[in-house]
XYZ file of C-alpha atoms in Angstrom:
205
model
C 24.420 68.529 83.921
C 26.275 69.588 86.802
C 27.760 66.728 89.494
C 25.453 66.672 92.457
C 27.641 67.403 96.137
C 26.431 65.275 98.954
C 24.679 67.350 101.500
C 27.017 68.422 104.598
C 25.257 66.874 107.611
C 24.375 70.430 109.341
C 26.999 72.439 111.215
C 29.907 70.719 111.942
C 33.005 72.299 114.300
C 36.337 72.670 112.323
C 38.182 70.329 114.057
C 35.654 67.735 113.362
C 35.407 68.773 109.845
C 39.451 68.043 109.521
C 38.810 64.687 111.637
C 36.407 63.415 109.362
C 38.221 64.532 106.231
C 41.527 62.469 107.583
C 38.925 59.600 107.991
C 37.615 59.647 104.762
C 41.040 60.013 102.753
C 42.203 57.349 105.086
C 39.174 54.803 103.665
C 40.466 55.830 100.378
C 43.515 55.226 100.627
C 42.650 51.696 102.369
C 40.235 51.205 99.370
C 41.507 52.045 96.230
C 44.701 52.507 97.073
C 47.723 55.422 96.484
C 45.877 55.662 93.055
C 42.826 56.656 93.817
C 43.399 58.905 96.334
C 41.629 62.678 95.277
C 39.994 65.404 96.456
C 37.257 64.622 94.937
C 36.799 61.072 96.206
C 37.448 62.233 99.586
C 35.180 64.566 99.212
C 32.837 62.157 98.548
C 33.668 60.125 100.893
C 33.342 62.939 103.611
C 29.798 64.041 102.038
C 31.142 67.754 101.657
C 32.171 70.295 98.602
C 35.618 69.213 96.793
C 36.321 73.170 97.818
C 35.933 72.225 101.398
C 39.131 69.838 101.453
C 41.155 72.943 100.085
C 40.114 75.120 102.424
C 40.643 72.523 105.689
C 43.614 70.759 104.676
C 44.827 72.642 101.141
C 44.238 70.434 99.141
C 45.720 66.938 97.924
C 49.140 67.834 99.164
C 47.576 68.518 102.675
C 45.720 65.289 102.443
C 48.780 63.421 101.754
C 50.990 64.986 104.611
C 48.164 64.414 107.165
C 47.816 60.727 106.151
C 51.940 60.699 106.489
C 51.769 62.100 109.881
C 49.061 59.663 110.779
C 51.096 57.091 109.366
C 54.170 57.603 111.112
C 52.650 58.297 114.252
C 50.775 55.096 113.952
C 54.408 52.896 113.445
C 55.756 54.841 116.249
C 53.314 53.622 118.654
C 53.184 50.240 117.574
C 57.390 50.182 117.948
C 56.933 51.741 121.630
C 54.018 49.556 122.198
C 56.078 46.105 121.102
C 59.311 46.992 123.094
C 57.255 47.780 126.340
C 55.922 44.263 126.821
C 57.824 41.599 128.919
C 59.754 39.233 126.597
C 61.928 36.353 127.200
C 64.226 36.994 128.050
C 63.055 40.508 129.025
C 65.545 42.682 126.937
C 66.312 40.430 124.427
C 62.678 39.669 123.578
C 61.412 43.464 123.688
C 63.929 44.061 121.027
C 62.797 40.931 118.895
C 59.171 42.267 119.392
C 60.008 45.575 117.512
C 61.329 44.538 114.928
C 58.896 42.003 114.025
C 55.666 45.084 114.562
C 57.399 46.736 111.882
C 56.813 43.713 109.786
C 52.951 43.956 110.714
C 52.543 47.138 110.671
C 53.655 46.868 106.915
C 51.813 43.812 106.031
C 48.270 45.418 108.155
C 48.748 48.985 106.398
C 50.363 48.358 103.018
C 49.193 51.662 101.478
C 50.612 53.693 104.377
C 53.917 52.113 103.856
C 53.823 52.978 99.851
C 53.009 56.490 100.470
C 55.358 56.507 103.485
C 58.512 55.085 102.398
C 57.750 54.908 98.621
C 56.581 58.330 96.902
C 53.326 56.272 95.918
C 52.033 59.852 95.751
C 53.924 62.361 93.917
C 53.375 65.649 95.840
C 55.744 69.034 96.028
C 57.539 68.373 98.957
C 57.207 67.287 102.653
C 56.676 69.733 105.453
C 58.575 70.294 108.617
C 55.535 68.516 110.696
C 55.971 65.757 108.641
C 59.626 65.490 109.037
C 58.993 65.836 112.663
C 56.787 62.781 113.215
C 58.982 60.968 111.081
C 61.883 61.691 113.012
C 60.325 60.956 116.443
C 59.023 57.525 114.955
C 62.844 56.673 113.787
C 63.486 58.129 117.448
C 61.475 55.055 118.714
C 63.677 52.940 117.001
C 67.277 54.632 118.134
C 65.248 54.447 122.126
C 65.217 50.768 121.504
C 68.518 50.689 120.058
C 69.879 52.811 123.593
C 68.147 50.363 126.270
C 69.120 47.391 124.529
C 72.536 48.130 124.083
C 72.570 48.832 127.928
C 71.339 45.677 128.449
C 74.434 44.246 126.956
C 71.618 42.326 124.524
C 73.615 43.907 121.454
C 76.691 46.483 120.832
C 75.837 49.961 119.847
C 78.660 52.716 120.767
C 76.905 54.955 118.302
C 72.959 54.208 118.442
C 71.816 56.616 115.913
C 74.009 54.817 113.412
C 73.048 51.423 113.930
C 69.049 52.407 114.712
C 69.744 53.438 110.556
C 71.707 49.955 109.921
C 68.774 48.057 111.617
C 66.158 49.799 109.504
C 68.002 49.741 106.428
C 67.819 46.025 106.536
C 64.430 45.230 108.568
C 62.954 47.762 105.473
C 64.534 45.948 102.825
C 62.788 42.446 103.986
C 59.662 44.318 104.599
C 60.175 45.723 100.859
C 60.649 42.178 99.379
C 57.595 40.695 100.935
C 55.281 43.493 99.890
C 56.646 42.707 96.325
C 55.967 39.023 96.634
C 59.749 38.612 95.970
C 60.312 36.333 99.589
C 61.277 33.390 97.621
C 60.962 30.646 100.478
C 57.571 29.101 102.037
C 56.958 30.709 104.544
C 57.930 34.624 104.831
C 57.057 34.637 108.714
C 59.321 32.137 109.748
C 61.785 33.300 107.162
C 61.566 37.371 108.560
C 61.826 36.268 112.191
C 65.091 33.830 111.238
C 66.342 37.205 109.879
C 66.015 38.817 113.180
C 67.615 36.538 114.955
C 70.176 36.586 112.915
C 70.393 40.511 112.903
C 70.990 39.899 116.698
C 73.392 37.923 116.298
C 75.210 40.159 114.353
C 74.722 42.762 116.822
C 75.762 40.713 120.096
C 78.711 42.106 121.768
C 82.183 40.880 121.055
C-alpha cells in the first residue's frame, strides 16, 4: 500500500510555502539532527508532497543551503547584536561580548554549527548566496575587529587577517566543547579566561 501524504492546508502563497518548508527542515534539523534531515521528513513535517520540496527549494541540496543561509545570518546578528551593547569598559567589553555570543550561539544551535562549519551534510557544493551570507557574517567579525582596533583596545594593522586569527582560535574552543573534549570544570569560566587572554595577546605594544 501506498504512503499516505498529509493534506496541504488549502491554498497557500509561494512565499509562504518556502517559509514554512525552511520551518519545518529547521525542526528537523533541531530534532533529529544532521542525520535525519530528508525530504521526506520535511515533507512531513510541512504536511505537503515530498515533490513539493523539489519544486520550492530543489530538493535536499536547496534545503541544506537555505538552513546555511539561515544559519549564518542568524550568527551574524547575534555578533552585531553583542558588540552594540555598552560594556565595561565600553570598547573593551563590546569586543569581549562577541566573542563569547559565538560561544552561545554554538552551544544554543549545535546542529547549525555541524552543518555550518562541519560538512554534517554531504551535499554537491555551496552556492554563491551561501558564500555571500557567510562572508557578510565573517564581515561582522572583521567590523568588530576595525572599531576595536581604533579604540586602541587591541592592535590590528591588517583586520581581515586577524578577524581570521580570532576565529581560528574562538572556533577551535567552540569545537572542543561541542566534543566534550574541555577537560577542566567548568568550560564557561574556562572559554571566557581564553578571551581574556586572546586580548591580551592582541593589546597594543
Amino acid at each position: 500500500m501506498s504512503e499516505a501524504i498529509p493534506a496541504r492546508r488549502g491554498r497557500t502563497p509561494s512565499a509562504d510555502v518556502e517559509r514554512e518548508l525552511l520551518a519545518a527542515a529547521e525542526a528537523v534539523l533541531v530534532r533529529e539532527g544532521p542525520a535525519g534531515l530528508t525530504v521526506r521528513a520535511v515533507a512531513a513535517e510541512a504536511g505537503i508532497a515530498p515533490m513539493g520540496v523539489y519544486n520550492r527549494l530543489g530538493g535536499k541540496d536547496g534545503l541544506v543551503e537555505a538552513l546555511l543561509i539561515k544559519g549564518f545570518d542568524r550568527l551574524r546578528v547575534s555578533l552585531e547584536e553583542a558588540f552594540a551593547a555598552a560594556g565595561e569598559p565600553a570598547m573593551r567589553g563590546r569586543f569581549i561580548s562577541c566573542g563569547l555570543a559565538y560561544r552561545r550561539f554554538a552551544l544554543a544551535n549545535p546542529h547549525f554549527y555541524a552543518i555550518m562549519f562541519e560538512d554534517a551534510i554531504l551535499h554537491e557544493h555551496d552556492s554563491q548566496e551561501v558564500h555571500d551570507h557567510a562572508a557578510a557574517c565573517f564581515g561582522a567579525l572583521v567590523r568588530a575587529v576595525e572599531m576595536s582596533a581604533a579604540a586602541g583596545v587591541i592592535a590590528a594593522p591588517d583586520p581581515l587577517e586577524v578577524a581570521q586569527q580570532i576565529w581560528s582560535a574562538v572556533h577551535g574552543a567552540v569545537a572542543l566543547e561541542l566534543k566534550g573534549l574541555v577537560l577542566t570544570p567548568d568550560p564557561e569560566y574556562t572559554y571566557q579566561a581564553f578571551i581574556a587572554t586572546l586580548i591580551r595577546g592582541l593589546a597594543p605594544r
